Short mmCIF file of N, CA and C in Angstrom, two decimals:
data_model
loop_
_atom_site.label_atom_id
_atom_site.label_comp_id
_atom_site.label_asym_id
_atom_site.label_seq_id
_atom_site.Cartn_x
_atom_site.Cartn_y
_atom_site.Cartn_z
N MET A 1 1.39 -40.99 19.52
CA MET A 1 0.30 -40.05 19.33
C MET A 1 0.80 -38.62 19.16
N LYS A 2 1.80 -38.22 19.96
CA LYS A 2 2.32 -36.86 19.87
C LYS A 2 2.93 -36.58 18.50
N PRO A 3 3.73 -37.52 17.92
CA PRO A 3 4.27 -37.24 16.58
C PRO A 3 3.16 -37.06 15.54
N LEU A 4 2.09 -37.83 15.65
CA LEU A 4 0.99 -37.70 14.71
C LEU A 4 0.31 -36.33 14.86
N LEU A 5 0.10 -35.89 16.09
CA LEU A 5 -0.51 -34.59 16.34
C LEU A 5 0.37 -33.46 15.80
N LEU A 6 1.66 -33.56 16.02
CA LEU A 6 2.60 -32.57 15.51
C LEU A 6 2.56 -32.53 13.99
N PHE A 7 2.53 -33.69 13.35
CA PHE A 7 2.48 -33.78 11.89
C PHE A 7 1.21 -33.11 11.36
N VAL A 8 0.08 -33.38 11.99
CA VAL A 8 -1.20 -32.80 11.56
C VAL A 8 -1.16 -31.28 11.71
N CYS A 9 -0.60 -30.78 12.81
CA CYS A 9 -0.50 -29.33 13.03
C CYS A 9 0.38 -28.67 11.97
N LEU A 10 1.53 -29.28 11.69
CA LEU A 10 2.44 -28.74 10.68
C LEU A 10 1.80 -28.77 9.30
N LEU A 11 1.12 -29.85 8.97
CA LEU A 11 0.45 -29.97 7.68
C LEU A 11 -0.64 -28.91 7.55
N SER A 12 -1.38 -28.68 8.60
CA SER A 12 -2.43 -27.66 8.60
C SER A 12 -1.84 -26.27 8.38
N ALA A 13 -0.75 -25.97 9.07
CA ALA A 13 -0.09 -24.67 8.90
C ALA A 13 0.41 -24.50 7.48
N PHE A 14 0.98 -25.55 6.91
CA PHE A 14 1.48 -25.50 5.54
C PHE A 14 0.36 -25.18 4.55
N PHE A 15 -0.76 -25.86 4.66
CA PHE A 15 -1.86 -25.63 3.74
C PHE A 15 -2.53 -24.27 3.99
N SER A 16 -2.57 -23.80 5.22
CA SER A 16 -3.12 -22.48 5.50
C SER A 16 -2.28 -21.40 4.85
N PHE A 17 -0.96 -21.54 4.90
CA PHE A 17 -0.06 -20.56 4.28
C PHE A 17 -0.28 -20.53 2.78
N GLY A 18 -0.40 -21.67 2.18
CA GLY A 18 -0.63 -21.75 0.74
C GLY A 18 -1.95 -21.12 0.33
N GLN A 19 -2.99 -21.31 1.13
CA GLN A 19 -4.29 -20.73 0.83
C GLN A 19 -4.23 -19.21 0.94
N HIS A 20 -3.48 -18.71 1.92
CA HIS A 20 -3.32 -17.27 2.10
C HIS A 20 -2.69 -16.67 0.85
N GLU A 21 -1.63 -17.29 0.36
CA GLU A 21 -0.96 -16.78 -0.84
C GLU A 21 -1.88 -16.87 -2.05
N ASP A 22 -2.61 -17.98 -2.20
CA ASP A 22 -3.51 -18.16 -3.34
C ASP A 22 -4.64 -17.13 -3.32
N ARG A 23 -5.09 -16.79 -2.13
CA ARG A 23 -6.20 -15.85 -1.98
C ARG A 23 -5.88 -14.48 -2.58
N TYR A 24 -4.61 -14.11 -2.53
CA TYR A 24 -4.18 -12.80 -3.02
C TYR A 24 -3.28 -12.90 -4.25
N ALA A 25 -3.25 -14.04 -4.90
CA ALA A 25 -2.33 -14.26 -6.02
C ALA A 25 -2.52 -13.25 -7.14
N GLU A 26 -3.74 -12.90 -7.46
CA GLU A 26 -3.98 -11.96 -8.56
C GLU A 26 -3.49 -10.55 -8.23
N ASP A 27 -3.41 -10.22 -6.94
CA ASP A 27 -2.94 -8.89 -6.52
C ASP A 27 -1.49 -8.62 -6.91
N VAL A 28 -0.71 -9.66 -7.11
CA VAL A 28 0.74 -9.48 -7.27
C VAL A 28 1.27 -9.96 -8.62
N GLN A 29 0.39 -10.20 -9.58
CA GLN A 29 0.81 -10.73 -10.88
C GLN A 29 1.24 -9.65 -11.86
N SER A 30 0.87 -8.40 -11.61
CA SER A 30 1.28 -7.30 -12.48
C SER A 30 1.48 -6.04 -11.64
N ILE A 31 2.16 -5.07 -12.22
CA ILE A 31 2.35 -3.80 -11.51
C ILE A 31 1.00 -3.12 -11.31
N ASP A 32 0.16 -3.12 -12.33
CA ASP A 32 -1.18 -2.52 -12.19
C ASP A 32 -1.94 -3.16 -11.03
N ALA A 33 -1.89 -4.48 -10.95
CA ALA A 33 -2.64 -5.20 -9.91
C ALA A 33 -2.12 -4.88 -8.51
N ILE A 34 -0.80 -4.82 -8.33
CA ILE A 34 -0.27 -4.59 -6.98
C ILE A 34 -0.51 -3.15 -6.53
N ILE A 35 -0.46 -2.19 -7.46
CA ILE A 35 -0.76 -0.80 -7.10
C ILE A 35 -2.24 -0.67 -6.74
N GLU A 36 -3.11 -1.29 -7.52
CA GLU A 36 -4.55 -1.28 -7.22
C GLU A 36 -4.82 -1.94 -5.87
N ALA A 37 -4.12 -3.04 -5.57
CA ALA A 37 -4.30 -3.73 -4.29
C ALA A 37 -3.80 -2.88 -3.12
N LEU A 38 -2.71 -2.15 -3.33
CA LEU A 38 -2.20 -1.26 -2.28
C LEU A 38 -3.24 -0.21 -1.93
N TYR A 39 -3.73 0.50 -2.93
CA TYR A 39 -4.76 1.51 -2.68
C TYR A 39 -6.03 0.87 -2.11
N GLY A 40 -6.42 -0.26 -2.66
CA GLY A 40 -7.64 -0.93 -2.21
C GLY A 40 -7.57 -1.43 -0.78
N SER A 41 -6.40 -1.88 -0.35
CA SER A 41 -6.29 -2.47 0.99
C SER A 41 -6.35 -1.44 2.10
N ILE A 42 -6.03 -0.18 1.82
CA ILE A 42 -6.11 0.85 2.86
C ILE A 42 -7.40 1.65 2.78
N SER A 43 -8.16 1.47 1.72
CA SER A 43 -9.38 2.26 1.49
C SER A 43 -10.62 1.56 2.02
N GLY A 44 -11.56 2.36 2.51
CA GLY A 44 -12.83 1.83 2.98
C GLY A 44 -13.64 2.89 3.69
N GLU A 45 -14.93 2.67 3.77
CA GLU A 45 -15.83 3.60 4.45
C GLU A 45 -15.58 3.59 5.96
N LYS A 46 -16.05 4.61 6.62
CA LYS A 46 -15.98 4.70 8.08
C LYS A 46 -16.62 3.45 8.67
N GLY A 47 -15.94 2.82 9.62
CA GLY A 47 -16.45 1.61 10.26
C GLY A 47 -16.09 0.32 9.54
N GLN A 48 -15.55 0.40 8.35
CA GLN A 48 -15.20 -0.80 7.58
C GLN A 48 -13.78 -1.25 7.92
N GLU A 49 -13.67 -2.48 8.41
CA GLU A 49 -12.36 -3.04 8.72
C GLU A 49 -11.57 -3.25 7.42
N ARG A 50 -10.26 -3.12 7.51
CA ARG A 50 -9.39 -3.33 6.35
C ARG A 50 -8.88 -4.76 6.36
N ASP A 51 -8.52 -5.26 5.19
CA ASP A 51 -7.96 -6.60 5.06
C ASP A 51 -6.44 -6.49 5.16
N TRP A 52 -5.95 -6.52 6.40
CA TRP A 52 -4.52 -6.31 6.62
C TRP A 52 -3.68 -7.48 6.14
N ASP A 53 -4.23 -8.67 6.03
CA ASP A 53 -3.48 -9.78 5.44
C ASP A 53 -3.20 -9.50 3.97
N ARG A 54 -4.18 -8.93 3.29
CA ARG A 54 -3.97 -8.55 1.89
C ARG A 54 -2.86 -7.50 1.79
N PHE A 55 -2.90 -6.51 2.65
CA PHE A 55 -1.88 -5.46 2.69
C PHE A 55 -0.49 -6.05 2.93
N ARG A 56 -0.36 -6.89 3.95
CA ARG A 56 0.93 -7.50 4.28
C ARG A 56 1.50 -8.31 3.11
N ASN A 57 0.63 -8.98 2.38
CA ASN A 57 1.03 -9.85 1.28
C ASN A 57 1.70 -9.09 0.13
N LEU A 58 1.55 -7.79 0.08
CA LEU A 58 2.10 -6.99 -1.01
C LEU A 58 3.59 -6.70 -0.84
N PHE A 59 4.10 -6.80 0.37
CA PHE A 59 5.44 -6.30 0.71
C PHE A 59 6.46 -7.41 0.96
N ILE A 60 7.73 -7.11 0.61
CA ILE A 60 8.82 -7.98 1.06
C ILE A 60 8.91 -7.83 2.58
N PRO A 61 9.48 -8.82 3.27
CA PRO A 61 9.55 -8.73 4.74
C PRO A 61 10.28 -7.49 5.25
N GLU A 62 11.26 -7.00 4.51
CA GLU A 62 12.06 -5.85 4.95
C GLU A 62 11.54 -4.52 4.42
N ALA A 63 10.36 -4.48 3.87
CA ALA A 63 9.81 -3.28 3.21
C ALA A 63 9.73 -2.09 4.17
N ARG A 64 9.75 -0.91 3.56
CA ARG A 64 9.64 0.33 4.33
C ARG A 64 8.56 1.22 3.74
N LEU A 65 7.85 1.90 4.63
CA LEU A 65 6.88 2.92 4.25
C LEU A 65 7.36 4.21 4.90
N ILE A 66 7.48 5.27 4.08
CA ILE A 66 8.11 6.49 4.57
C ILE A 66 7.26 7.72 4.24
N PRO A 67 6.41 8.15 5.17
CA PRO A 67 5.72 9.42 4.96
C PRO A 67 6.70 10.57 5.23
N SER A 68 6.55 11.64 4.47
CA SER A 68 7.42 12.80 4.67
C SER A 68 6.61 14.07 4.50
N GLY A 69 7.13 15.16 5.02
CA GLY A 69 6.46 16.44 4.88
C GLY A 69 6.99 17.44 5.88
N VAL A 70 6.37 18.60 5.89
CA VAL A 70 6.76 19.67 6.80
C VAL A 70 5.77 19.70 7.95
N TRP A 71 6.27 19.53 9.15
CA TRP A 71 5.47 19.60 10.37
C TRP A 71 6.11 20.63 11.29
N GLU A 72 5.29 21.55 11.75
CA GLU A 72 5.76 22.63 12.63
C GLU A 72 6.95 23.36 12.01
N GLY A 73 6.87 23.61 10.71
CA GLY A 73 7.88 24.39 10.01
C GLY A 73 9.17 23.67 9.67
N LYS A 74 9.23 22.38 9.93
CA LYS A 74 10.48 21.64 9.70
C LYS A 74 10.20 20.36 8.91
N PHE A 75 11.04 20.09 7.91
CA PHE A 75 10.88 18.86 7.14
C PHE A 75 11.14 17.66 8.05
N SER A 76 10.31 16.65 7.89
CA SER A 76 10.43 15.45 8.72
C SER A 76 10.00 14.23 7.92
N TYR A 77 10.39 13.08 8.40
CA TYR A 77 9.97 11.81 7.80
C TYR A 77 9.92 10.76 8.89
N ARG A 78 9.25 9.67 8.58
CA ARG A 78 9.17 8.55 9.51
C ARG A 78 9.35 7.27 8.72
N ILE A 79 10.20 6.39 9.17
CA ILE A 79 10.43 5.11 8.51
C ILE A 79 9.67 4.03 9.28
N MET A 80 8.78 3.33 8.54
CA MET A 80 7.94 2.31 9.16
C MET A 80 8.01 1.01 8.39
N THR A 81 7.71 -0.07 9.07
CA THR A 81 7.47 -1.35 8.42
C THR A 81 5.98 -1.40 8.07
N PRO A 82 5.54 -2.34 7.24
CA PRO A 82 4.10 -2.47 7.02
C PRO A 82 3.33 -2.68 8.34
N GLU A 83 3.91 -3.44 9.26
CA GLU A 83 3.24 -3.67 10.55
C GLU A 83 3.14 -2.37 11.35
N ASP A 84 4.19 -1.54 11.32
CA ASP A 84 4.13 -0.23 11.98
C ASP A 84 3.00 0.62 11.41
N TYR A 85 2.86 0.58 10.09
CA TYR A 85 1.80 1.35 9.43
C TYR A 85 0.42 0.88 9.91
N ILE A 86 0.24 -0.42 9.96
CA ILE A 86 -1.04 -0.98 10.42
C ILE A 86 -1.32 -0.52 11.85
N GLN A 87 -0.31 -0.58 12.72
CA GLN A 87 -0.50 -0.20 14.12
C GLN A 87 -0.77 1.30 14.28
N SER A 88 -0.09 2.13 13.48
CA SER A 88 -0.25 3.58 13.65
C SER A 88 -1.45 4.15 12.90
N SER A 89 -1.86 3.54 11.80
CA SER A 89 -2.92 4.11 10.97
C SER A 89 -4.20 3.29 10.89
N GLY A 90 -4.12 2.01 11.19
CA GLY A 90 -5.26 1.12 11.00
C GLY A 90 -6.53 1.57 11.69
N LYS A 91 -6.43 1.90 12.95
CA LYS A 91 -7.60 2.32 13.73
C LYS A 91 -8.16 3.63 13.17
N TRP A 92 -7.28 4.57 12.84
CA TRP A 92 -7.70 5.86 12.31
C TRP A 92 -8.46 5.70 10.99
N LEU A 93 -7.96 4.83 10.11
CA LEU A 93 -8.61 4.60 8.82
C LEU A 93 -10.05 4.12 9.00
N VAL A 94 -10.25 3.22 9.95
CA VAL A 94 -11.59 2.67 10.21
C VAL A 94 -12.48 3.72 10.87
N GLU A 95 -11.95 4.46 11.83
CA GLU A 95 -12.75 5.45 12.56
C GLU A 95 -13.16 6.65 11.70
N ASN A 96 -12.35 6.99 10.70
CA ASN A 96 -12.60 8.19 9.92
C ASN A 96 -13.08 7.95 8.50
N GLY A 97 -12.87 6.76 7.99
CA GLY A 97 -13.12 6.52 6.57
C GLY A 97 -11.98 7.09 5.76
N PHE A 98 -11.57 6.37 4.74
CA PHE A 98 -10.42 6.82 3.94
C PHE A 98 -10.42 6.08 2.61
N PHE A 99 -10.37 6.85 1.54
CA PHE A 99 -10.25 6.29 0.20
C PHE A 99 -9.11 6.99 -0.50
N GLU A 100 -8.14 6.23 -0.93
CA GLU A 100 -7.04 6.80 -1.70
C GLU A 100 -7.12 6.23 -3.10
N THR A 101 -7.12 7.11 -4.10
CA THR A 101 -7.22 6.68 -5.49
C THR A 101 -6.10 7.30 -6.31
N GLU A 102 -5.66 6.56 -7.29
CA GLU A 102 -4.62 7.03 -8.20
C GLU A 102 -5.25 7.89 -9.28
N ILE A 103 -4.64 9.06 -9.55
CA ILE A 103 -5.15 9.92 -10.62
C ILE A 103 -4.15 10.07 -11.77
N HIS A 104 -2.90 9.67 -11.55
CA HIS A 104 -1.90 9.75 -12.61
C HIS A 104 -0.73 8.85 -12.22
N ARG A 105 -0.02 8.36 -13.24
CA ARG A 105 1.12 7.48 -12.97
C ARG A 105 2.23 7.69 -13.99
N VAL A 106 3.46 7.66 -13.49
CA VAL A 106 4.66 7.57 -14.32
C VAL A 106 5.35 6.29 -13.87
N GLN A 107 5.63 5.41 -14.81
CA GLN A 107 6.15 4.09 -14.47
C GLN A 107 7.36 3.76 -15.34
N GLU A 108 8.38 3.22 -14.70
CA GLU A 108 9.57 2.76 -15.42
C GLU A 108 9.93 1.37 -14.93
N VAL A 109 10.32 0.51 -15.87
CA VAL A 109 10.67 -0.88 -15.55
C VAL A 109 11.97 -1.24 -16.26
N TYR A 110 12.85 -1.90 -15.53
CA TYR A 110 14.06 -2.46 -16.09
C TYR A 110 14.26 -3.83 -15.45
N GLY A 111 14.10 -4.89 -16.24
CA GLY A 111 14.24 -6.24 -15.70
C GLY A 111 13.28 -6.47 -14.55
N SER A 112 13.83 -6.84 -13.40
CA SER A 112 13.00 -7.13 -12.22
C SER A 112 12.75 -5.90 -11.35
N LEU A 113 13.23 -4.75 -11.79
CA LEU A 113 13.14 -3.51 -11.03
C LEU A 113 12.07 -2.61 -11.63
N ALA A 114 11.22 -2.04 -10.78
CA ALA A 114 10.20 -1.11 -11.25
C ALA A 114 10.08 0.06 -10.29
N HIS A 115 9.79 1.22 -10.86
CA HIS A 115 9.51 2.41 -10.06
C HIS A 115 8.19 3.00 -10.55
N VAL A 116 7.28 3.23 -9.63
CA VAL A 116 5.98 3.81 -9.95
C VAL A 116 5.86 5.12 -9.17
N TRP A 117 5.67 6.20 -9.90
CA TRP A 117 5.46 7.53 -9.34
C TRP A 117 3.97 7.79 -9.52
N THR A 118 3.18 7.63 -8.46
CA THR A 118 1.73 7.64 -8.58
C THR A 118 1.12 8.79 -7.78
N THR A 119 0.39 9.63 -8.48
CA THR A 119 -0.29 10.76 -7.85
C THR A 119 -1.62 10.26 -7.27
N TYR A 120 -1.89 10.64 -6.03
CA TYR A 120 -3.10 10.15 -5.37
C TYR A 120 -3.99 11.30 -4.89
N GLU A 121 -5.26 10.96 -4.71
CA GLU A 121 -6.22 11.81 -4.03
C GLU A 121 -6.82 11.00 -2.89
N SER A 122 -7.06 11.67 -1.76
CA SER A 122 -7.65 11.00 -0.60
C SER A 122 -8.98 11.65 -0.24
N ARG A 123 -9.94 10.79 0.06
CA ARG A 123 -11.28 11.22 0.47
C ARG A 123 -11.68 10.43 1.72
N ARG A 124 -12.60 10.95 2.49
CA ARG A 124 -13.12 10.25 3.68
C ARG A 124 -14.14 9.18 3.29
N SER A 125 -14.85 9.44 2.18
CA SER A 125 -15.86 8.51 1.69
C SER A 125 -15.75 8.44 0.17
N ALA A 126 -16.13 7.32 -0.39
CA ALA A 126 -16.09 7.16 -1.84
C ALA A 126 -17.02 8.17 -2.52
N SER A 127 -18.03 8.65 -1.82
CA SER A 127 -18.99 9.59 -2.41
C SER A 127 -18.57 11.06 -2.28
N ASP A 128 -17.48 11.35 -1.57
CA ASP A 128 -17.02 12.74 -1.43
C ASP A 128 -16.64 13.30 -2.79
N GLU A 129 -17.14 14.50 -3.08
CA GLU A 129 -16.85 15.12 -4.37
C GLU A 129 -15.40 15.58 -4.46
N LYS A 130 -14.91 16.22 -3.40
CA LYS A 130 -13.55 16.77 -3.42
C LYS A 130 -12.64 16.02 -2.45
N PRO A 131 -11.37 15.84 -2.84
CA PRO A 131 -10.42 15.20 -1.92
C PRO A 131 -10.02 16.16 -0.80
N PHE A 132 -9.68 15.61 0.35
CA PHE A 132 -9.16 16.43 1.44
C PHE A 132 -7.64 16.48 1.41
N MET A 133 -7.04 15.62 0.55
CA MET A 133 -5.59 15.56 0.48
C MET A 133 -5.19 14.97 -0.87
N ARG A 134 -4.03 15.45 -1.36
CA ARG A 134 -3.43 14.87 -2.57
C ARG A 134 -1.93 14.79 -2.33
N GLY A 135 -1.26 13.99 -3.15
CA GLY A 135 0.18 13.88 -3.03
C GLY A 135 0.73 12.88 -4.03
N ILE A 136 1.98 12.51 -3.82
CA ILE A 136 2.65 11.55 -4.69
C ILE A 136 3.25 10.44 -3.86
N ASN A 137 3.00 9.20 -4.28
CA ASN A 137 3.65 8.01 -3.73
C ASN A 137 4.76 7.60 -4.69
N SER A 138 5.96 7.47 -4.19
CA SER A 138 7.08 6.93 -4.96
C SER A 138 7.25 5.48 -4.50
N ILE A 139 6.91 4.54 -5.39
CA ILE A 139 6.86 3.13 -5.00
C ILE A 139 7.91 2.34 -5.77
N GLN A 140 8.79 1.67 -5.04
CA GLN A 140 9.78 0.79 -5.65
C GLN A 140 9.30 -0.64 -5.51
N LEU A 141 9.41 -1.39 -6.62
CA LEU A 141 8.95 -2.78 -6.64
C LEU A 141 10.03 -3.67 -7.24
N MET A 142 9.90 -4.97 -6.96
CA MET A 142 10.78 -5.96 -7.59
C MET A 142 9.96 -7.18 -7.96
N HIS A 143 10.44 -7.87 -9.00
CA HIS A 143 9.81 -9.12 -9.43
C HIS A 143 10.80 -10.23 -9.18
N ASP A 144 10.38 -11.26 -8.46
CA ASP A 144 11.29 -12.36 -8.09
C ASP A 144 11.20 -13.56 -9.04
N GLY A 145 10.58 -13.37 -10.19
CA GLY A 145 10.39 -14.47 -11.12
C GLY A 145 9.04 -15.13 -10.98
N GLN A 146 8.36 -14.87 -9.86
CA GLN A 146 7.04 -15.44 -9.59
C GLN A 146 5.96 -14.36 -9.45
N ARG A 147 6.34 -13.24 -8.85
CA ARG A 147 5.36 -12.22 -8.51
C ARG A 147 6.05 -10.89 -8.26
N TRP A 148 5.26 -9.82 -8.19
CA TRP A 148 5.75 -8.50 -7.83
C TRP A 148 5.68 -8.31 -6.32
N TRP A 149 6.63 -7.57 -5.78
CA TRP A 149 6.69 -7.22 -4.37
C TRP A 149 6.92 -5.72 -4.24
N ILE A 150 6.31 -5.10 -3.25
CA ILE A 150 6.64 -3.71 -2.92
C ILE A 150 7.83 -3.72 -1.98
N VAL A 151 8.85 -2.96 -2.35
CA VAL A 151 10.06 -2.84 -1.54
C VAL A 151 9.96 -1.61 -0.64
N GLN A 152 9.42 -0.51 -1.21
CA GLN A 152 9.35 0.73 -0.46
C GLN A 152 8.26 1.63 -1.02
N VAL A 153 7.59 2.34 -0.11
CA VAL A 153 6.64 3.39 -0.49
C VAL A 153 7.08 4.65 0.27
N TYR A 154 7.43 5.69 -0.50
CA TYR A 154 7.88 6.96 0.06
C TYR A 154 6.93 8.03 -0.46
N TRP A 155 6.27 8.78 0.43
CA TRP A 155 5.27 9.72 -0.06
C TRP A 155 5.38 11.09 0.56
N LEU A 156 4.82 12.04 -0.21
CA LEU A 156 4.80 13.44 0.18
C LEU A 156 3.44 14.02 -0.20
N GLY A 157 2.77 14.61 0.75
CA GLY A 157 1.48 15.23 0.49
C GLY A 157 1.63 16.63 -0.07
N GLU A 158 0.65 17.02 -0.85
CA GLU A 158 0.63 18.36 -1.43
C GLU A 158 0.34 19.39 -0.35
N THR A 159 0.96 20.56 -0.47
CA THR A 159 0.68 21.69 0.42
C THR A 159 0.50 22.94 -0.44
N ALA A 160 0.02 24.02 0.17
CA ALA A 160 -0.12 25.29 -0.55
C ALA A 160 1.24 25.78 -1.04
N GLU A 161 2.27 25.53 -0.25
CA GLU A 161 3.63 25.95 -0.62
C GLU A 161 4.27 25.02 -1.64
N ASN A 162 3.75 23.82 -1.76
CA ASN A 162 4.32 22.81 -2.66
C ASN A 162 3.19 22.10 -3.42
N PRO A 163 2.55 22.83 -4.36
CA PRO A 163 1.45 22.22 -5.11
C PRO A 163 1.96 21.15 -6.07
N LEU A 164 1.09 20.22 -6.41
CA LEU A 164 1.46 19.18 -7.38
C LEU A 164 1.69 19.81 -8.75
N PRO A 165 2.80 19.47 -9.41
CA PRO A 165 3.04 19.97 -10.76
C PRO A 165 1.98 19.45 -11.74
N LYS A 166 1.62 20.26 -12.72
CA LYS A 166 0.58 19.89 -13.69
C LYS A 166 0.88 18.58 -14.40
N GLU A 167 2.14 18.30 -14.68
CA GLU A 167 2.48 17.07 -15.40
C GLU A 167 2.18 15.80 -14.60
N TYR A 168 1.92 15.94 -13.29
CA TYR A 168 1.59 14.78 -12.46
C TYR A 168 0.11 14.72 -12.09
N LEU A 169 -0.70 15.53 -12.77
CA LEU A 169 -2.13 15.54 -12.50
C LEU A 169 -2.96 14.84 -13.57
N GLY A 170 -2.33 14.34 -14.60
CA GLY A 170 -3.07 13.66 -15.65
C GLY A 170 -4.00 14.61 -16.36
N ASN A 171 -5.24 14.20 -16.56
CA ASN A 171 -6.23 14.99 -17.30
C ASN A 171 -7.09 15.85 -16.40
N GLN A 172 -6.62 16.23 -15.26
CA GLN A 172 -7.43 17.00 -14.32
C GLN A 172 -7.44 18.47 -14.67
#
């Protein structure tokens, strides 16, 4: 009886994993799709829970997220895993509302390697007229022959001392 129970549990886990991947398969089939899924997975109105399984599915297991900027007059950065990001920002995103949208992109691809330099605007609600923050995400991706993966997201927010260059603002 125990071997049969173990077999059923393993089979169930196997099929659950496959369904999880299938559920988000379209998110990782193109660079456009994975960038849209990245922005979409962190965005939502105040009180709206995020789909963190969707977010996790975008990254290789060793991926890094690196916010950078000047705090208290000194340049600083923080290196996080996707799980660290969820733990440090997830509650805040839900409590405050947060929408990040792409307004311009520079993209280069060579074989399985891609780099996306994407300018973003952040709002508390989708209906907000003006963003409260803008910046650039530098996103490195790889294609494993089956799908795209995010390897790293390194970002810097705009400041009065460091405004976004016009060439990265698109048609704004």
